[in-house]
mmCIF file of C-alpha atoms in Angstrom:
data_model
loop_
_atom_site.group_PDB
_atom_site.id
_atom_site.type_symbol
_atom_site.label_atom_id
_atom_site.label_comp_id
_atom_site.label_asym_id
_atom_site.label_seq_id
_atom_site.Cartn_x
_atom_site.Cartn_y
_atom_site.Cartn_z
ATOM 1 C CA UNK A 1 -50.472 -57.968 50.431
ATOM 2 C CA UNK A 2 -50.282 -57.548 46.695
ATOM 3 C CA UNK A 3 -52.123 -54.208 46.778
ATOM 4 C CA UNK A 4 -49.575 -52.949 49.514
ATOM 5 C CA UNK A 5 -46.703 -54.214 47.195
ATOM 6 C CA UNK A 6 -48.071 -52.244 44.101
ATOM 7 C CA UNK A 7 -48.823 -49.204 46.260
ATOM 8 C CA UNK A 8 -45.142 -49.080 47.509
ATOM 9 C CA UNK A 9 -43.939 -49.809 44.029
ATOM 10 C CA UNK A 10 -45.960 -46.743 42.560
ATOM 11 C CA UNK A 11 -44.825 -44.578 45.527
ATOM 12 C CA UNK A 12 -41.235 -45.503 44.556
ATOM 13 C CA UNK A 13 -41.786 -44.844 40.826
ATOM 14 C CA UNK A 14 -43.249 -41.371 41.719
ATOM 15 C CA UNK A 15 -40.508 -40.683 43.941
ATOM 16 C CA UNK A 16 -37.942 -41.563 41.379
ATOM 17 C CA UNK A 17 -39.550 -39.430 38.830
ATOM 18 C CA UNK A 18 -39.825 -36.411 41.302
ATOM 19 C CA UNK A 19 -35.957 -36.769 42.031
ATOM 20 C CA UNK A 20 -35.283 -37.139 38.285
ATOM 21 C CA UNK A 21 -37.197 -33.867 37.410
ATOM 22 C CA UNK A 22 -36.234 -31.786 40.441
ATOM 23 C CA UNK A 23 -32.825 -33.070 41.726
ATOM 24 C CA UNK A 24 -31.066 -34.867 38.970
ATOM 25 C CA UNK A 25 -28.041 -33.083 37.470
ATOM 26 C CA UNK A 26 -29.523 -33.861 34.106
ATOM 27 C CA UNK A 27 -31.718 -30.670 34.365
ATOM 28 C CA UNK A 28 -29.910 -28.566 36.748
ATOM 29 C CA UNK A 29 -27.714 -25.387 35.697
ATOM 30 C CA UNK A 30 -24.207 -25.932 36.858
ATOM 31 C CA UNK A 31 -22.588 -22.797 35.104
ATOM 32 C CA UNK A 32 -23.229 -19.321 34.315
ATOM 33 C CA UNK A 33 -21.913 -17.960 30.995
ATOM 34 C CA UNK A 34 -21.961 -14.430 29.877
ATOM 35 C CA UNK A 35 -21.797 -13.623 26.100
ATOM 36 C CA UNK A 36 -20.600 -10.815 23.928
ATOM 37 C CA UNK A 37 -18.765 -8.613 26.554
ATOM 38 C CA UNK A 38 -15.953 -10.232 28.341
ATOM 39 C CA UNK A 39 -14.828 -7.070 30.098
ATOM 40 C CA UNK A 40 -17.693 -7.547 32.550
ATOM 41 C CA UNK A 41 -18.478 -11.127 32.309
ATOM 42 C CA UNK A 42 -17.200 -12.253 35.456
ATOM 43 C CA UNK A 43 -18.760 -9.588 37.526
ATOM 44 C CA UNK A 44 -22.171 -10.287 35.771
ATOM 45 C CA UNK A 45 -21.875 -13.948 36.642
ATOM 46 C CA UNK A 46 -21.005 -13.148 40.301
ATOM 47 C CA UNK A 47 -23.919 -10.915 40.586
ATOM 48 C CA UNK A 48 -26.335 -13.507 39.213
ATOM 49 C CA UNK A 49 -25.087 -16.507 41.317
ATOM 50 C CA UNK A 50 -27.069 -15.885 44.372
ATOM 51 C CA UNK A 51 -30.364 -15.934 42.165
ATOM 52 C CA UNK A 52 -29.294 -19.170 40.552
ATOM 53 C CA UNK A 53 -27.693 -21.212 43.124
ATOM 54 C CA UNK A 54 -29.110 -22.157 46.498
ATOM 55 C CA UNK A 55 -32.458 -23.403 47.870
ATOM 56 C CA UNK A 56 -35.918 -22.159 47.120
ATOM 57 C CA UNK A 57 -38.619 -22.838 49.796
ATOM 58 C CA UNK A 58 -35.861 -24.791 51.675
ATOM 59 C CA UNK A 59 -36.605 -27.784 49.492
ATOM 60 C CA UNK A 60 -36.051 -27.022 45.679
ATOM 61 C CA UNK A 61 -32.710 -26.000 44.248
ATOM 62 C CA UNK A 62 -32.809 -22.539 42.542
ATOM 63 C CA UNK A 63 -30.600 -23.765 39.742
ATOM 64 C CA UNK A 64 -33.415 -25.989 38.292
ATOM 65 C CA UNK A 65 -34.861 -24.117 35.181
ATOM 66 C CA UNK A 66 -38.354 -24.154 36.411
ATOM 67 C CA UNK A 67 -37.331 -21.887 39.235
ATOM 68 C CA UNK A 68 -34.966 -19.493 37.563
ATOM 69 C CA UNK A 69 -36.725 -16.048 37.273
ATOM 70 C CA UNK A 70 -35.307 -14.861 33.916
ATOM 71 C CA UNK A 71 -37.177 -11.546 34.170
ATOM 72 C CA UNK A 72 -35.742 -10.905 37.565
ATOM 73 C CA UNK A 73 -32.074 -11.723 36.534
ATOM 74 C CA UNK A 74 -32.383 -9.413 33.514
ATOM 75 C CA UNK A 75 -33.658 -6.516 35.599
ATOM 76 C CA UNK A 76 -30.942 -7.215 38.260
ATOM 77 C CA UNK A 77 -28.177 -6.997 35.561
ATOM 78 C CA UNK A 78 -29.363 -3.961 33.914
ATOM 79 C CA UNK A 79 -29.738 -2.202 37.258
ATOM 80 C CA UNK A 80 -26.225 -2.931 38.353
ATOM 81 C CA UNK A 81 -24.712 -2.278 34.959
ATOM 82 C CA UNK A 82 -26.299 0.751 33.382
ATOM 83 C CA UNK A 83 -23.840 0.714 30.327
ATOM 84 C CA UNK A 84 -25.903 -2.419 29.179
ATOM 85 C CA UNK A 85 -29.151 -1.919 27.169
ATOM 86 C CA UNK A 86 -30.009 -5.705 27.318
ATOM 87 C CA UNK A 87 -29.436 -8.774 29.370
ATOM 88 C CA UNK A 88 -31.147 -11.922 28.264
ATOM 89 C CA UNK A 89 -30.851 -15.167 29.991
ATOM 90 C CA UNK A 90 -31.364 -18.516 28.378
ATOM 91 C CA UNK A 91 -31.364 -21.896 29.742
ATOM 92 C CA UNK A 92 -28.994 -24.253 27.761
ATOM 93 C CA UNK A 93 -29.931 -28.010 28.447
ATOM 94 C CA UNK A 94 -26.942 -29.506 26.597
ATOM 95 C CA UNK A 95 -24.458 -27.366 28.531
ATOM 96 C CA UNK A 96 -26.216 -27.360 31.656
ATOM 97 C CA UNK A 97 -25.769 -23.719 31.536
ATOM 98 C CA UNK A 98 -27.605 -20.320 32.105
ATOM 99 C CA UNK A 99 -26.280 -18.317 29.169
ATOM 100 C CA UNK A 100 -26.698 -14.516 29.586
ATOM 101 C CA UNK A 101 -26.438 -12.492 26.395
ATOM 102 C CA UNK A 102 -25.581 -8.804 27.026
ATOM 103 C CA UNK A 103 -25.626 -5.765 24.724
ATOM 104 C CA UNK A 104 -23.688 -2.639 25.526
ATOM 105 C CA UNK A 105 -25.243 0.779 24.961
ATOM 106 C CA UNK A 106 -23.910 2.716 22.091
ATOM 107 C CA UNK A 107 -23.215 6.512 22.808
ATOM 108 C CA UNK A 108 -24.847 9.137 20.305
ATOM 109 C CA UNK A 109 -24.079 12.131 22.286
ATOM 110 C CA UNK A 110 -22.545 13.732 25.482
ATOM 111 C CA UNK A 111 -25.047 14.752 28.228
ATOM 112 C CA UNK A 112 -23.546 17.658 30.327
ATOM 113 C CA UNK A 113 -24.561 19.484 33.486
ATOM 114 C CA UNK A 114 -22.529 20.997 36.343
ATOM 115 C CA UNK A 115 -21.061 18.008 37.694
ATOM 116 C CA UNK A 116 -19.567 16.751 34.398
ATOM 117 C CA UNK A 117 -20.519 14.955 31.240
ATOM 118 C CA UNK A 118 -21.950 11.510 30.626
ATOM 119 C CA UNK A 119 -22.452 9.289 27.695
ATOM 120 C CA UNK A 120 -26.084 9.112 26.580
ATOM 121 C CA UNK A 121 -27.630 6.551 24.116
ATOM 122 C CA UNK A 122 -30.324 6.783 21.442
ATOM 123 C CA UNK A 123 -32.958 6.110 24.025
ATOM 124 C CA UNK A 124 -31.897 9.041 26.074
ATOM 125 C CA UNK A 125 -30.304 7.083 28.982
ATOM 126 C CA UNK A 126 -27.021 8.138 30.588
ATOM 127 C CA UNK A 127 -24.884 5.395 31.509
ATOM 128 C CA UNK A 128 -21.184 6.246 31.920
ATOM 129 C CA UNK A 129 -18.772 9.231 32.444
ATOM 130 C CA UNK A 130 -17.733 10.650 29.161
ATOM 131 C CA UNK A 131 -14.090 11.131 28.195
ATOM 132 C CA UNK A 132 -12.550 14.310 26.960
ATOM 133 C CA UNK A 133 -14.592 15.679 24.000
ATOM 134 C CA UNK A 134 -12.527 16.679 20.903
ATOM 135 C CA UNK A 135 -13.976 19.325 18.743
ATOM 136 C CA UNK A 136 -17.681 19.364 17.834
ATOM 137 C CA UNK A 137 -17.965 15.976 16.235
ATOM 138 C CA UNK A 138 -20.207 14.522 18.953
ATOM 139 C CA UNK A 139 -23.454 16.190 19.846
ATOM 140 C CA UNK A 140 -23.443 17.701 23.328
ATOM 141 C CA UNK A 141 -26.616 18.058 25.349
ATOM 142 C CA UNK A 142 -26.244 20.800 28.004
ATOM 143 C CA UNK A 143 -28.838 20.286 30.702
ATOM 144 C CA UNK A 144 -29.298 23.406 32.616
ATOM 145 C CA UNK A 145 -32.411 22.228 34.706
ATOM 146 C CA UNK A 146 -32.244 20.963 38.311
ATOM 147 C CA UNK A 147 -33.940 17.568 37.419
ATOM 148 C CA UNK A 148 -32.756 14.473 39.227
ATOM 149 C CA UNK A 149 -30.276 12.358 37.147
ATOM 150 C CA UNK A 150 -28.337 9.185 37.818
ATOM 151 C CA UNK A 151 -26.772 6.489 35.702
ATOM 152 C CA UNK A 152 -29.231 4.136 33.996
ATOM 153 C CA UNK A 153 -31.900 6.996 34.017
ATOM 154 C CA UNK A 154 -33.505 8.491 30.965
ATOM 155 C CA UNK A 155 -32.805 12.183 31.045
ATOM 156 C CA UNK A 156 -33.992 13.030 27.451
ATOM 157 C CA UNK A 157 -37.098 11.533 25.891
ATOM 158 C CA UNK A 158 -36.340 8.922 23.177
ATOM 159 C CA UNK A 159 -38.232 11.027 20.505
ATOM 160 C CA UNK A 160 -36.141 14.105 21.130
ATOM 161 C CA UNK A 161 -32.934 12.013 20.739
ATOM 162 C CA UNK A 162 -34.087 10.860 17.250
ATOM 163 C CA UNK A 163 -35.398 14.522 16.432
ATOM 164 C CA UNK A 164 -31.912 16.064 17.475
ATOM 165 C CA UNK A 165 -29.893 13.502 15.396
ATOM 166 C CA UNK A 166 -32.270 13.932 12.435
ATOM 167 C CA UNK A 167 -32.276 17.506 12.504
ATOM 168 C CA UNK A 168 -28.581 17.758 13.098
ATOM 169 C CA UNK A 169 -27.970 15.599 10.030
ATOM 170 C CA UNK A 170 -30.443 17.414 7.852
ATOM 171 C CA UNK A 171 -28.750 20.867 8.461
ATOM 172 C CA UNK A 172 -25.026 19.795 8.414
ATOM 173 C CA UNK A 173 -24.823 21.214 4.564
ATOM 174 C CA UNK A 174 -26.023 24.515 6.062
ATOM 175 C CA UNK A 175 -24.853 24.810 9.502
ATOM 176 C CA UNK A 176 -23.257 22.451 12.108
ATOM 177 C CA UNK A 177 -25.113 21.991 15.357
ATOM 178 C CA UNK A 178 -22.638 21.451 18.105
ATOM 179 C CA UNK A 179 -25.079 21.388 21.086
ATOM 180 C CA UNK A 180 -28.568 21.251 22.402
ATOM 181 C CA UNK A 181 -29.507 23.526 25.433
ATOM 182 C CA UNK A 182 -32.202 22.104 27.787
ATOM 183 C CA UNK A 183 -33.495 25.065 30.360
ATOM 184 C CA UNK A 184 -36.346 24.849 32.857
ATOM 185 C CA UNK A 185 -38.263 27.608 31.138
ATOM 186 C CA UNK A 186 -37.785 26.187 27.566
ATOM 187 C CA UNK A 187 -39.010 22.572 28.497
ATOM 188 C CA UNK A 188 -41.881 23.968 30.185
ATOM 189 C CA UNK A 189 -42.873 25.875 26.873
ATOM 190 C CA UNK A 190 -42.068 22.810 24.821
ATOM 191 C CA UNK A 191 -38.993 24.137 22.936
ATOM 192 C CA UNK A 192 -35.243 23.572 23.070
ATOM 193 C CA UNK A 193 -32.176 25.677 21.690
ATOM 194 C CA UNK A 194 -29.839 24.136 19.233
ATOM 195 C CA UNK A 195 -26.500 25.840 19.280
ATOM 196 C CA UNK A 196 -24.160 26.190 16.233
ATOM 197 C CA UNK A 197 -20.424 26.006 16.098
ATOM 198 C CA UNK A 198 -20.565 29.908 15.525
ATOM 199 C CA UNK A 199 -22.708 30.549 18.827
ATOM 200 C CA UNK A 200 -25.921 31.053 16.891
ATOM 201 C CA UNK A 201 -29.150 29.578 18.382
ATOM 202 C CA UNK A 202 -32.062 27.914 16.799
ATOM 203 C CA UNK A 203 -35.247 27.600 18.762
ATOM 204 C CA UNK A 204 -37.080 24.217 17.952
ATOM 205 C CA UNK A 205 -40.641 23.089 18.869
ATOM 206 C CA UNK A 206 -40.121 19.769 20.761
ATOM 207 C CA UNK A 207 -43.796 18.655 19.712
ATOM 208 C CA UNK A 208 -42.634 18.584 16.053
ATOM 209 C CA UNK A 209 -42.280 15.137 14.427
ATOM 210 C CA UNK A 210 -38.647 14.001 13.935
ATOM 211 C CA UNK A 211 -37.222 14.804 10.509
ATOM 212 C CA UNK A 212 -36.485 11.799 8.281
#
């Protein structure tokens, strides 16, 4: 009789601990907050909700920190919002919140082809349609190839972007580079053309180290 009592007591204690860990509101996420960019904060939160709230395996709650897949959430946000370079989820115990810090991409040039121009960041990723370009202040990369391209895709190697920026800055006291021309033939031969505001072309080896 005593053994049965202790066994039942231990089961009750274990059940209580199990409930406390996996079902108690003490640990569960109750809100999703998005930092740094309030323009799309609500859209990001709505996108993430199905991955955070609901049931996992039909038993456990998804909003328990043990079952929140931060890598999946980060990839989900970046795929849906190509204008973001980073999306970092973090569990906040005291606020019972999943905090997502997002970092917008910063344009360094316009990437243009037949269907229009797009903003491109330093990593060579296009992420949004570009507005009207005024003058030759911002570098234009004119892609004359037939390669596939979509928002969120890297269309220019990051090392090339660094090289173009460095070359433009280095030569600005001599000649102003207004655009870079990418062609099927030149890419196959590992060179690109830099075009000046006066219409002159400089042929550059893409295997060269970036100028510092």
